[in-house]
C-alpha cells in the first residue's frame, strides 16, 4: 500500500491544481530557455547554413588591421571581381560572393487572430510607454535579402515547397515566414519576382525572414541607383559635360563614360563566403587573404559571434538572468507547496508514528509526493511548452535535453524541499494524537 | 518467571502461555518539565495485566491516565520504573525496537477514531499490516475478516468522512486489532458516543478480550460502562488509589495495592 498514492488520490484536486501551477512555472522556465535558443539560432543559422569556413569582408576604414562587422550587422562592400582572386588561393575550395541587406515590401500578410491578439495585448501593455502612432501596425513586411551566385554556397539550405532558383533573373526563394506562396509575384524595387520555392527557419539575427535571389538580381535591386535619382544625376552630368565642352571639348567623352560607369556600376558584393578544402589551414588562408587582398577575414564562429555577442548579447544576458530567477521561484514555490502539504498532514504523521511506522515510511511518503509534483509538473509544463512553441511570434526551440535538465533540477528541488518537510515531520509527536485532555 | 511467547494460530488470537503477563509495570514515575513547570504525572504505578484482562482506568482529568497509557504503549518513556511488555524488558538493558513492538504488540484506540482520512476504511485496517510487512492475500484476507467481525465490511471502500461516527470507531478498532496485538490501549474511546453506542463499543472490546485473549485497558469517565470490565483502576494525582474487581469477567482478581504478585 502506497501512502503517497492514497494521499494524492484523495486530495486530487489539491494535488493536481498545485501540480498544474508548478507545470505552468516550468513551462515558463522551459519557454525562456527556448527563447534563448531561438535567439542563438536566429543569430547563427544564416551563417551556419551556408557551410562557409571563412567570411571575407571589408576592412574598417579607420583601422585597416581589423574588419568591419560585415556583412550582416555592419556595412561591408567589396568589388565583386575579388572573389576570383580568393578562389585561386591554395586551400580554397570555393569562394562565393554574397550580397545581403534588409529590405521591405509595402505589404503585409493578413494578420492571424493570434497576431491581432498579440498586437492588442502589446498595445495594452505599453499604453503608458508610447506616444500616439509609435505602435501603429506596420504596413510593410521587412526581410533580409540574400543574393548568391547560383551553384555556389550561400543559397537556401532546404526547399520545403516549389524548387530552388534556376533562372538567373526574377526568381526568388522565400522563407515561409514571409507568408509568400509558390507562384506568387512580388514586386521588389523596379521588378516583379516570382516566388519559385519556400525555405524554412531562415531568418536574420533580427528574426526577419530571408528572401534568396540570384547575385545579379540582388545587386541590381540593392545597389542600382533609383531611376528618378538617376535622371537628375544624369542631368547634372550633362550640365557638367556642357560646361566642360566650352573649355576642353576633347575631355567630354571621358567624363561622360566615367559618369555612366559610376551611375550604372552595381558590381559590388558585401562578403565572400569561403569554403576550404578539407586539408586546408584556415589560419594560413585567412592570413593570405588579409595580407594580399587587404580584406578582413572571420571564421564562421567569429562571424556568428559578431551577431550573437555584437547584436543580441544584452537580450541574451537578460533572458538568462530571468531564467535563473524563474528557476529559483519555481524551486521556492514547489518547496513551499510541499512544506505546507506536510503541515496539513501533521496529524496523520502522528497517527502513523503511533501505529509504529518507521521514520522511513513517513519520509518516503513526503518524498514521493514531492517527486510526483516535481516530475509530473515538469512533464506537463514541458508538454505545454512544446505545444505552444509554434504560436510564438519569434523562434522558440526547447530540446529534450532541456526537459531532461529540468527533470533533474526539479527532482533535486523536490528532494530538497521534502528534506525541509521531513525536518518538520520528525518533530511531530505521536502523543499529540492522544492528548485529548 | 519464564515468559515464552507463542504466536496464536487463530487469526484473531493473541494467545500467550497461561499466567504470563501482557504488561508488568513497577513503580512507574513520569515527570514532565523541570523547575516551575515540573509536573509529576505518575508517582509510582504498579500494574499487572494478564492476557484476556479487561480493565477500566478511571479518574479525574489530569490524574495521569493518558500518561500511563502512553507509557504502556511505549510512546512515552517513563522517568523511572520498570516495564515489561509481552515478556520483554523494555527499559532494562539494551533498548529494543520500540516502533516494532508498538506495531506488533499493541493496538491503540482513541477518543477520536483518528483514521487516516485519505485512506479507505479497508486501507486504514491494512495500514498496520503493511507497516509490519504483511502483504498480499494474507493481508487482504485479514482485513476482510476484521471488517466482517466489526460489521463494517460493506463500508470497506468508503473514506472515513463517508462513515458515521460509530462506523469510524469500529474501523479504528479493526485497525487496532489488525496485527493481533496482545494489548489494546483505549483512551476514552466512548467519550464522543452516546450511551447506547458507548455500551456497544465496551461490549465489543469485552468480546475481543474474551475471544482472543487480548489484554484491554480502557480509560473512561462513564460509570455506566464499567459493568463489562474485570477490574476498575481508580487513579488520582498520579497514583492508583483503588483496584476494584468486578463480576464482569472470568479473570476477576482482588485489588492488590502492592501491585506485584509475582
Ligand atoms: N507532554 C506533557 N508535558 C507536560 N505536562 C504534561 C504532558 N502531558 C501531560 N502532562 C501533565 O501531566 C498530568 C497528567 O496528564 P494526563 O496523563 O493527560 O491526565 P489524564 O489523561 O488523566 O487527564 C497533567 O497535569 C498534565 O498537565
Ligand atoms: Mg487523558
XYZ file of C-alpha atoms and ligand atoms in Angstrom:
727
model
C 0.000 0.000 0.000
C 1.405 3.351 -1.006
C 0.573 6.231 1.311
C 1.648 8.944 -1.131
C -0.597 7.443 -3.784
C -3.520 7.376 -1.341
C -2.939 10.990 -0.357
C -2.657 12.172 -3.967
C -5.736 10.171 -4.967
C -7.841 11.513 -2.127
C -6.661 15.123 -2.415
C -6.516 15.009 -6.184
C -7.957 18.466 -6.694
C -5.414 19.976 -4.331
C -2.574 17.981 -5.848
C -3.482 18.490 -9.463
C -4.104 22.198 -9.097
C -0.772 22.614 -7.325
C 0.935 20.434 -9.911
C -0.639 22.484 -12.664
C 0.703 25.611 -11.008
C 4.148 24.029 -10.909
C 3.698 22.943 -14.537
C 2.935 26.493 -15.639
C 6.037 27.735 -13.859
C 8.111 25.032 -15.530
C 6.510 25.918 -18.839
C 7.711 29.494 -18.456
C 11.208 28.346 -17.474
C 11.427 25.991 -20.456
C 9.992 28.692 -22.715
C 12.619 31.203 -21.649
C 15.241 28.556 -22.397
C 13.564 28.032 -25.785
C 13.570 31.770 -26.474
C 17.278 31.898 -25.618
C 17.950 29.045 -28.033
C 15.760 30.823 -30.604
C 17.911 33.967 -30.354
C 21.029 31.833 -30.760
C 19.583 30.044 -33.775
C 18.407 33.300 -35.319
C 21.909 34.674 -34.894
C 23.627 31.671 -36.386
C 21.514 29.763 -38.914
C 22.107 32.064 -41.845
C 25.857 31.671 -41.367
C 25.802 28.014 -40.397
C 23.543 27.083 -43.305
C 25.979 28.341 -45.941
C 28.600 25.894 -44.718
C 31.287 28.536 -45.248
C 34.507 28.186 -43.262
C 35.624 31.801 -43.688
C 33.852 35.077 -44.291
C 35.770 37.760 -46.171
C 34.596 41.329 -45.548
C 35.721 44.908 -45.973
C 38.264 46.238 -43.510
C 37.406 49.009 -41.144
C 38.299 52.301 -42.836
C 39.838 53.887 -39.761
C 41.571 50.710 -38.602
C 42.559 48.656 -41.652
C 44.053 45.970 -39.416
C 40.572 44.976 -38.295
C 37.464 44.251 -40.272
C 34.045 45.747 -40.400
C 31.464 43.608 -38.633
C 30.020 42.725 -42.026
C 28.182 41.582 -43.865
C 25.164 41.068 -41.630
C 25.489 43.531 -38.774
C 27.554 46.248 -40.437
C 28.019 47.550 -43.979
C 30.796 45.868 -45.868
C 31.367 46.478 -49.543
C 33.851 44.734 -51.811
C 34.308 44.752 -55.556
C 32.695 41.625 -56.889
C 35.655 40.558 -59.003
C 37.808 39.915 -55.966
C 36.211 36.556 -55.388
C 38.036 35.148 -58.392
C 41.333 36.047 -56.766
C 40.273 34.464 -53.498
C 39.093 31.314 -55.249
C 42.612 30.954 -56.645
C 44.281 30.922 -53.210
C 45.668 27.459 -52.326
C 43.385 25.633 -49.891
C 40.208 27.394 -51.038
C 37.621 25.023 -52.476
C 35.040 27.650 -53.320
C 34.648 31.391 -52.925
C 31.121 32.616 -53.226
C 30.093 36.274 -53.497
C 27.268 37.196 -51.149
C 25.052 40.241 -51.220
C 22.803 40.941 -48.274
C 20.624 43.746 -46.973
C 17.391 44.374 -45.211
C 14.543 45.337 -47.419
C 10.825 45.569 -47.181
C 7.777 45.255 -49.351
C 4.939 47.650 -48.654
C 2.511 44.845 -47.991
C 1.775 42.613 -45.038
C 0.335 39.145 -44.980
C -3.130 39.256 -43.412
C -2.512 39.109 -39.680
C -3.769 35.976 -37.967
C -6.108 36.305 -34.998
C -3.124 35.404 -32.823
C -1.086 38.261 -34.314
C -4.001 40.630 -33.769
C -4.315 39.443 -30.198
C -0.614 39.887 -29.567
C -0.728 43.348 -31.124
C -3.623 44.461 -28.954
C -2.012 42.877 -25.947
C 1.213 44.742 -26.673
C -0.754 47.964 -27.068
C -2.360 47.473 -23.675
C 0.942 46.628 -22.072
C 2.703 49.652 -23.475
C -0.103 52.197 -23.330
C 1.752 54.324 -20.769
C 5.097 53.964 -22.505
C 4.457 55.023 -26.071
C 3.300 58.122 -27.852
C 0.495 58.029 -30.408
C 1.379 56.211 -33.649
C 4.510 54.651 -32.161
C 2.793 51.314 -32.116
C 0.897 51.625 -35.396
C 0.540 48.245 -37.048
C 3.230 48.182 -39.757
C 2.058 48.044 -43.339
C 5.329 46.759 -44.652
C 6.986 43.414 -44.360
C 10.668 43.506 -43.602
C 13.019 40.769 -44.656
C 16.645 40.061 -45.270
C 17.635 39.711 -48.928
C 20.475 37.322 -49.638
C 21.918 37.229 -53.130
C 24.230 34.404 -54.079
C 25.877 33.065 -57.214
C 23.749 30.152 -58.382
C 25.587 26.881 -57.970
C 27.822 28.238 -55.211
C 27.366 28.227 -51.448
C 25.116 30.756 -49.759
C 21.728 29.692 -51.112
C 18.726 28.242 -49.277
C 19.745 25.062 -47.410
C 16.359 23.380 -47.764
C 13.394 23.781 -50.076
C 10.102 22.906 -48.370
C 7.877 23.832 -51.342
C 8.463 24.520 -55.002
C 12.061 24.458 -56.236
C 15.353 26.284 -55.926
C 16.324 29.266 -58.065
C 17.248 28.129 -61.590
C 16.938 31.186 -63.801
C 19.484 33.901 -63.082
C 16.794 36.596 -63.032
C 13.485 37.338 -61.380
C 13.183 34.211 -59.287
C 13.203 34.173 -55.512
C 13.043 31.599 -52.745
C 11.428 32.949 -49.600
C 11.261 31.747 -46.025
C 7.769 30.501 -45.155
C 7.557 33.224 -42.504
C 7.204 35.850 -45.245
C 3.754 34.432 -45.879
C 4.515 34.232 -49.612
C 3.341 31.221 -51.586
C 4.900 29.430 -54.515
C 3.984 31.154 -57.774
C 3.273 34.469 -56.104
C 4.671 37.527 -57.852
C 6.335 40.046 -55.565
C 7.439 43.490 -56.620
C 10.867 44.342 -55.291
C 12.347 47.609 -56.464
C 11.513 48.052 -60.099
C 10.949 44.438 -60.985
C 8.467 41.690 -60.366
C 9.902 38.499 -58.948
C 8.288 35.086 -58.895
C 8.414 33.022 -55.720
C 9.606 29.664 -57.084
C 10.223 27.972 -53.760
C 9.972 28.251 -49.999
C 12.561 27.530 -47.361
C 12.192 27.190 -43.601
C 13.864 28.573 -40.467
C 15.962 31.027 -42.435
C 15.881 34.320 -40.618
C 18.394 37.021 -39.905
C 19.538 37.772 -36.360
C 16.669 40.252 -36.113
C 14.276 37.362 -36.805
C 13.271 38.868 -40.144
C 12.693 36.139 -42.741
C 15.165 35.707 -45.598
C 14.491 36.058 -49.326
C 17.053 34.439 -51.600
C 17.712 35.688 -55.128
C 20.458 35.447 -57.686
C 23.534 37.593 -57.153
C 22.808 39.758 -60.216
C 19.231 40.421 -59.171
C 20.336 41.268 -55.659
C 22.997 43.626 -56.911
C 20.544 45.400 -59.176
C 17.930 45.506 -56.529
C 20.220 46.732 -53.770
C 22.881 48.827 -55.483
C 21.215 50.252 -58.597
C 20.522 53.929 -58.360
C 16.874 54.789 -58.240
C 15.633 55.781 -61.782
C 14.377 59.187 -60.650
C 17.627 59.891 -58.868
C 19.470 58.588 -61.929
C 17.567 61.026 -64.117
C 18.565 64.045 -62.019
C 22.126 62.760 -61.674
C 22.317 62.440 -65.452
C 21.008 65.994 -65.805
C 23.794 67.192 -63.532
C 26.314 65.147 -65.525
C 25.026 66.611 -68.798
C 25.367 70.122 -67.423
C 28.916 69.360 -66.308
C 29.679 67.927 -69.772
C 28.253 71.054 -71.394
C 30.364 73.235 -69.117
C 33.419 71.169 -69.939
C 32.661 71.314 -73.677
C 33.140 75.076 -73.511
C 36.703 74.771 -72.243
C 38.043 71.268 -73.018
C 35.771 69.572 -75.561
C 38.203 66.664 -76.008
C 37.655 65.545 -72.402
C 33.868 65.338 -72.654
C 33.621 61.692 -73.840
C 35.874 60.547 -70.997
C 33.801 62.368 -68.390
C 30.580 61.025 -69.842
C 31.895 57.464 -69.844
C 33.111 57.864 -66.259
C 29.758 59.210 -65.094
C 27.837 56.431 -66.807
C 30.067 53.793 -65.304
C 29.734 55.386 -61.889
C 25.972 55.584 -62.085
C 25.471 52.121 -63.530
C 28.008 50.134 -61.550
C 26.397 47.584 -59.326
C 29.239 45.096 -59.286
C 29.692 45.072 -55.553
C 29.238 42.340 -53.012
C 29.021 42.516 -49.228
C 31.093 39.497 -48.396
C 32.702 36.444 -49.868
C 31.880 33.141 -48.281
C 34.845 30.811 -48.497
C 34.729 27.043 -48.367
C 38.089 25.442 -47.622
C 39.494 22.160 -48.805
C 39.469 19.516 -46.060
C 43.252 19.665 -45.699
C 43.495 23.465 -45.770
C 44.869 25.511 -42.887
C 42.199 28.107 -42.129
C 44.576 30.468 -40.351
C 47.055 30.419 -43.245
C 44.333 31.100 -45.813
C 42.942 33.909 -43.662
C 46.421 35.455 -43.275
C 46.954 35.221 -47.008
C 43.669 36.971 -47.788
C 44.363 39.654 -45.211
C 47.900 40.497 -46.365
C 47.486 40.171 -50.126
C 43.955 41.297 -50.717
C 43.752 43.771 -47.811
C 40.496 42.289 -46.637
C 39.262 41.187 -43.240
C 38.567 37.512 -42.630
C 36.384 35.893 -39.970
C 35.908 32.254 -39.241
C 32.295 31.069 -39.224
C 32.427 31.000 -35.410
C 33.682 34.596 -35.286
C 31.017 35.656 -37.743
C 28.309 34.098 -35.529
C 29.935 35.724 -32.533
C 29.533 39.152 -34.195
C 25.802 38.642 -34.347
C 25.312 36.851 -31.078
C 27.601 38.951 -28.918
C 27.595 42.050 -31.068
C 23.889 42.425 -31.515
C 21.935 40.071 -29.281
C 24.256 39.996 -26.292
C 22.212 42.011 -23.854
C 18.895 40.335 -24.568
C 20.675 37.001 -24.117
C 22.186 38.033 -20.793
C 18.882 39.408 -19.616
C 16.930 36.306 -20.579
C 19.488 34.059 -18.895
C 19.228 36.005 -15.667
C 15.469 35.969 -15.928
C 15.564 32.219 -16.378
C 17.688 31.836 -13.232
C 15.151 33.867 -11.295
C 12.308 31.736 -12.613
C 14.090 28.515 -11.699
C 14.602 29.938 -8.231
C 10.953 30.923 -7.951
C 9.812 27.519 -9.207
C 12.054 25.883 -6.611
C 10.741 28.082 -3.800
C 7.120 27.592 -4.826
C 7.476 23.819 -5.021
C 9.267 23.876 -1.686
C 6.514 25.903 -0.046
C 3.786 23.699 -1.525
C 5.426 20.522 -0.302
C 6.097 22.013 3.096
C 2.506 23.134 3.555
C 1.268 19.766 2.327
C 3.354 18.236 5.082
C 1.989 20.669 7.649
C -1.502 19.588 6.575
C -0.519 16.021 7.394
C 0.993 16.524 10.825
C -1.897 14.713 12.463
C -1.726 11.773 10.063
C 2.027 11.575 10.554
C 1.459 11.412 14.310
C -1.030 8.558 13.816
C 1.431 6.733 11.586
C 4.154 7.077 14.182
C 1.779 5.855 16.883
C 0.965 2.831 14.747
C 4.653 2.069 14.798
C 5.594 3.403 11.362
C 9.326 3.787 10.999
C 10.594 7.235 10.049
C 11.357 5.948 6.580
C 7.678 5.289 5.900
C 6.814 8.923 6.590
C 9.818 10.316 4.721
C 9.089 8.145 1.706
C 5.525 9.423 1.592
C 6.689 13.059 1.665
C 9.462 12.471 -0.881
C 7.210 10.557 -3.256
C 4.611 13.288 -3.176
C 7.287 15.915 -3.788
C 8.776 13.942 -6.667
C 5.331 13.356 -8.094
C 4.705 17.063 -8.142
C 8.154 17.912 -9.462
C 8.196 15.267 -12.184
C 4.573 15.424 -13.324
C 4.763 19.220 -13.166
C 7.884 19.224 -15.326
C 6.450 16.783 -17.851
C 3.154 18.628 -18.137
C 4.895 22.016 -18.258
C 7.295 20.807 -20.942
C 4.449 19.343 -22.971
C 2.570 22.651 -22.752
C 5.701 24.469 -23.867
C 6.251 22.163 -26.837
C 2.611 22.511 -27.889
C 2.753 26.299 -27.714
C 6.122 26.738 -29.478
C 4.689 27.202 -32.996
C 2.452 30.030 -31.808
C 5.216 32.269 -30.558
C 5.988 35.171 -32.885
C 9.723 34.515 -32.661
C 11.506 31.216 -32.815
C 11.256 29.226 -29.556
C 13.043 25.910 -29.504
C 13.226 23.672 -26.441
C 15.000 20.345 -26.754
C 14.632 17.037 -24.986
C 17.938 17.905 -23.320
C 16.317 20.991 -21.781
C 13.478 18.866 -20.462
C 15.784 16.227 -19.006
C 17.745 19.029 -17.370
C 14.530 20.417 -15.869
C 13.527 16.940 -14.684
C 16.818 16.521 -12.860
C 16.699 20.041 -11.484
C 13.117 19.740 -10.264
C 13.781 16.311 -8.748
C 16.642 17.843 -6.788
C 14.456 20.793 -5.767
C 11.643 18.432 -4.755
C 14.033 16.268 -2.752
C 15.493 19.382 -1.119
C 12.048 20.705 -0.280
C 11.000 17.396 1.209
C 14.075 17.437 3.440
C 12.666 20.621 4.963
C 9.265 18.975 5.244
C 10.767 15.830 6.764
C 12.524 18.067 9.251
C 9.084 19.165 10.336
C 7.704 15.626 10.288
C 10.469 14.420 12.603
C 9.247 16.848 15.229
C 5.704 15.507 15.075
C 4.949 13.955 18.453
C 2.823 10.821 18.232
C 1.392 11.695 21.656
C -0.360 14.654 20.039
C -2.960 12.128 18.873
C -3.677 11.093 22.430
C -3.770 14.423 24.177
C -7.482 14.919 24.223
C -7.418 16.051 27.848
C 9.461 -16.263 35.617
C 9.733 -17.559 32.120
C 7.542 -15.774 29.621
C 7.866 -17.693 26.435
C 5.632 -16.401 23.745
C 3.845 -18.302 21.116
C 2.085 -16.892 18.136
C -1.502 -17.942 18.029
C -2.770 -19.956 15.121
C -6.243 -18.499 15.265
C -6.209 -15.394 13.137
C -7.857 -13.239 15.742
C -5.963 -14.723 18.602
C -3.007 -13.433 20.559
C -2.700 -16.396 22.857
C 0.001 -16.464 25.396
C 1.065 -19.012 27.874
C -1.326 -19.007 30.773
C -0.019 -16.967 33.646
C 2.349 -14.906 31.520
C 1.972 -11.131 31.791
C 0.816 -8.983 28.957
C 2.120 -5.973 30.867
C 4.020 -5.653 34.059
C 4.805 -2.216 35.375
C 6.785 -1.478 38.525
C 6.973 1.848 40.291
C 6.468 3.836 37.115
C 7.243 7.523 37.563
C 6.788 10.199 34.982
C 7.901 13.781 35.429
C 7.178 16.379 32.777
C 9.220 19.560 32.568
C 11.516 20.935 35.226
C 11.628 23.765 37.738
C 8.472 25.813 37.832
C 6.824 23.800 35.075
C 7.652 20.465 36.678
C 4.665 18.118 36.795
C 4.846 14.721 38.426
C 2.217 12.994 36.298
C 2.836 9.476 37.648
C 4.104 8.878 41.144
C 4.876 5.185 41.254
C 2.449 2.952 39.421
C 2.450 -0.814 39.907
C 0.305 -2.734 37.498
C -0.006 -6.264 36.180
C -2.179 -7.065 33.201
C -2.651 -10.656 32.039
C -3.808 -11.832 28.639
C -7.555 -11.577 28.452
C -7.796 -8.995 31.201
C -10.293 -6.216 30.585
C -9.551 -3.240 32.821
C -11.078 0.175 33.067
C -8.968 3.108 34.179
C -10.918 5.912 35.763
C -10.038 9.111 37.498
C -10.355 12.857 37.274
C -8.839 14.832 34.475
C -5.121 15.315 34.952
C -4.747 12.274 37.164
C -2.291 10.679 34.752
C -4.452 8.199 32.802
C -3.262 9.187 29.356
C 0.312 9.408 30.529
C 0.084 5.865 31.903
C -1.400 4.608 28.634
C 1.315 6.228 26.533
C 3.989 4.694 28.725
C 2.396 1.259 28.479
C 2.089 1.828 24.724
C 5.804 2.686 24.530
C 5.110 6.146 23.158
C 6.390 7.910 26.268
C 9.467 6.890 28.188
C 8.968 6.765 31.958
C 11.237 8.862 34.119
C 11.783 5.869 36.391
C 10.449 2.394 36.942
C 10.398 -0.937 35.176
C 8.231 -2.098 32.317
C 7.745 -5.439 30.629
C 5.546 -5.787 27.574
C 4.817 -9.238 26.216
C 7.555 -10.619 28.384
C 10.163 -8.218 27.096
C 12.017 -5.926 29.443
C 11.748 -2.515 27.787
C 13.933 -0.046 29.652
C 16.234 -2.522 31.414
C 19.256 -3.055 29.278
C 19.637 -2.553 25.585
C 16.646 -0.689 24.223
C 14.545 -2.858 21.905
C 13.000 -1.521 18.680
C 10.049 0.274 20.277
C 8.328 1.111 16.997
C 8.368 -2.548 16.140
C 6.937 -3.692 19.462
C 4.306 -0.999 19.110
C 3.448 -2.277 15.643
C 3.264 -5.888 16.663
C 2.153 -5.955 20.303
C -0.127 -3.011 20.877
C -3.205 -1.534 19.308
C -4.335 1.985 20.099
C -7.900 3.227 20.117
C -8.540 6.898 20.761
C -11.444 9.108 21.661
C -11.492 10.351 18.076
C -11.247 7.475 15.613
C -8.089 9.058 14.161
C -8.365 7.211 10.906
C -6.108 8.357 8.080
C -8.563 10.497 6.092
C -7.030 9.795 2.685
C -7.213 6.028 3.047
C -10.383 3.982 2.679
C -11.740 2.004 5.622
C -10.125 -1.085 4.170
C -6.768 0.608 3.670
C -6.855 2.017 7.197
C -7.127 -1.516 8.529
C -4.487 -2.695 6.081
C -2.088 0.014 7.254
C -0.705 -1.663 10.411
C -0.320 -4.920 8.477
C 1.520 -3.110 5.727
C 3.755 -1.384 8.277
C 4.534 -4.788 9.797
C 5.433 -6.166 6.404
C 2.367 -8.369 5.939
C 1.438 -8.274 2.253
C -0.657 -9.862 -0.413
C -3.542 -12.241 0.075
C -2.739 -12.878 3.705
C -3.136 -9.185 4.475
C -6.255 -8.838 2.323
C -7.897 -11.834 3.991
C -7.076 -10.496 7.411
C -8.610 -7.113 6.584
C -11.762 -8.704 5.185
C -12.077 -10.859 8.265
C -11.704 -7.896 10.629
C -14.157 -5.723 8.745
C -16.688 -8.552 8.846
C -16.012 -9.134 12.532
C -16.724 -5.471 13.236
C -19.706 -5.390 10.868
C -18.322 -2.724 8.567
C -17.462 -4.996 5.631
C -19.863 -3.282 3.276
C -18.268 0.090 4.120
C -14.783 -1.120 3.169
C -14.285 1.090 0.133
C -15.530 4.298 1.755
C -13.373 7.062 3.146
C -13.607 7.921 6.867
C -15.607 11.081 6.205
C -18.218 8.948 4.449
C -18.731 6.822 7.567
C -20.833 7.526 10.666
C -19.059 8.144 13.964
C -19.828 4.639 15.186
C -18.617 3.070 11.951
C -15.412 5.091 12.133
C -14.803 3.906 15.670
C -15.348 0.293 14.608
C -12.912 0.679 11.733
C -10.465 2.169 14.217
C -10.944 -0.891 16.433
C -10.404 -3.152 13.441
C -7.181 -1.276 12.761
C -6.092 -1.717 16.372
C -6.729 -5.464 16.058
C -5.014 -5.919 12.717
C -1.696 -7.241 13.953
C -3.332 -9.441 16.624
C -1.859 -7.316 19.404
C -1.513 -8.726 22.905
C -2.600 -5.426 24.331
C -5.212 -2.897 23.355
C -4.919 0.547 24.871
C -8.041 2.626 24.519
C -8.087 6.255 25.676
C -11.679 7.347 26.197
C -12.915 5.515 23.098
C -16.526 6.132 24.038
C -16.333 9.776 25.047
C -17.775 11.042 21.781
C -20.509 8.381 21.514
C -23.969 8.288 23.016
C -24.596 5.790 25.820
C -26.011 3.020 23.599
C -23.112 3.181 21.176
C -20.638 3.549 24.020
C -22.045 0.403 25.610
C -21.845 -1.395 22.290
C -18.165 -0.479 21.968
C -17.460 -1.654 25.520
C -19.201 -4.969 24.838
C -17.219 -5.328 21.647
C -13.948 -4.764 23.498
C -15.114 -7.232 26.137
C -15.800 -9.789 23.417
C -12.425 -9.209 21.751
C -10.684 -9.599 25.050
C -12.530 -12.832 25.810
C -12.372 -14.429 22.396
C -8.801 -13.540 21.599
C -7.153 -13.361 24.965
C -6.206 -9.767 24.310
C -5.451 -7.588 27.286
C -7.577 -4.453 27.086
C -7.096 -1.254 29.063
C -9.844 1.305 28.622
C -9.796 4.801 30.019
C -13.330 6.011 30.633
C -15.158 8.558 32.706
C -18.523 6.889 32.465
C -19.531 4.701 35.419
C -22.402 3.235 33.432
C -19.911 1.472 31.211
C -17.893 -0.357 33.807
C -20.331 -3.208 34.215
C -18.432 -5.002 31.478
C -14.960 -4.877 32.944
C -12.975 -7.227 35.160
C -11.404 -4.554 37.217
C -11.640 -0.815 37.698
C -8.428 1.034 38.371
C -9.032 4.376 40.018
C -6.325 6.964 39.600
C -5.855 10.226 41.401
C -2.980 12.620 41.219
C -0.576 10.197 39.587
C -1.338 7.261 41.841
C -3.597 4.226 41.734
C -5.909 4.729 44.668
C -8.203 1.766 44.163
C -8.311 -1.510 42.243
C -11.818 -2.838 42.341
C -12.644 -6.213 40.872
C -15.953 -6.512 39.078
C -18.017 -9.505 38.172
C -17.669 -8.619 34.536
C -15.087 -11.156 33.648
C -13.937 -14.651 34.353
C -10.497 -13.488 35.344
C -11.649 -11.300 38.209
C -8.976 -10.684 40.743
C -8.640 -8.924 44.048
C -7.455 -5.377 44.304
C -3.797 -5.584 45.000
C -2.412 -2.247 46.062
C 1.067 -3.702 46.217
C 0.826 -4.354 42.507
C 3.441 -7.021 42.194
C 2.161 -10.519 42.714
C 4.998 -12.488 41.254
N 3.509 16.427 27.432
C 3.271 16.928 28.651
N 4.052 17.916 29.124
C 3.852 18.440 30.333
N 2.875 18.043 31.155
C 2.053 17.073 30.748
C 2.196 16.467 29.472
N 1.234 15.538 29.304
C 0.533 15.539 30.454
N 1.014 16.466 31.321
C 0.544 16.725 32.654
O 0.537 15.509 33.342
C -0.598 15.395 34.131
C -1.366 14.131 33.750
O -1.928 14.332 32.465
P -2.731 13.208 31.676
O -1.903 11.980 31.719
O -3.076 13.739 30.365
O -4.004 13.032 32.606
P -5.455 12.479 32.204
O -5.329 11.717 30.942
O -5.805 11.645 33.374
O -6.318 13.660 32.096
C -1.412 16.640 33.960
O -1.113 17.551 34.997
C -0.906 17.179 32.660
O -0.969 18.573 32.646
Mg -6.383 11.838 29.149
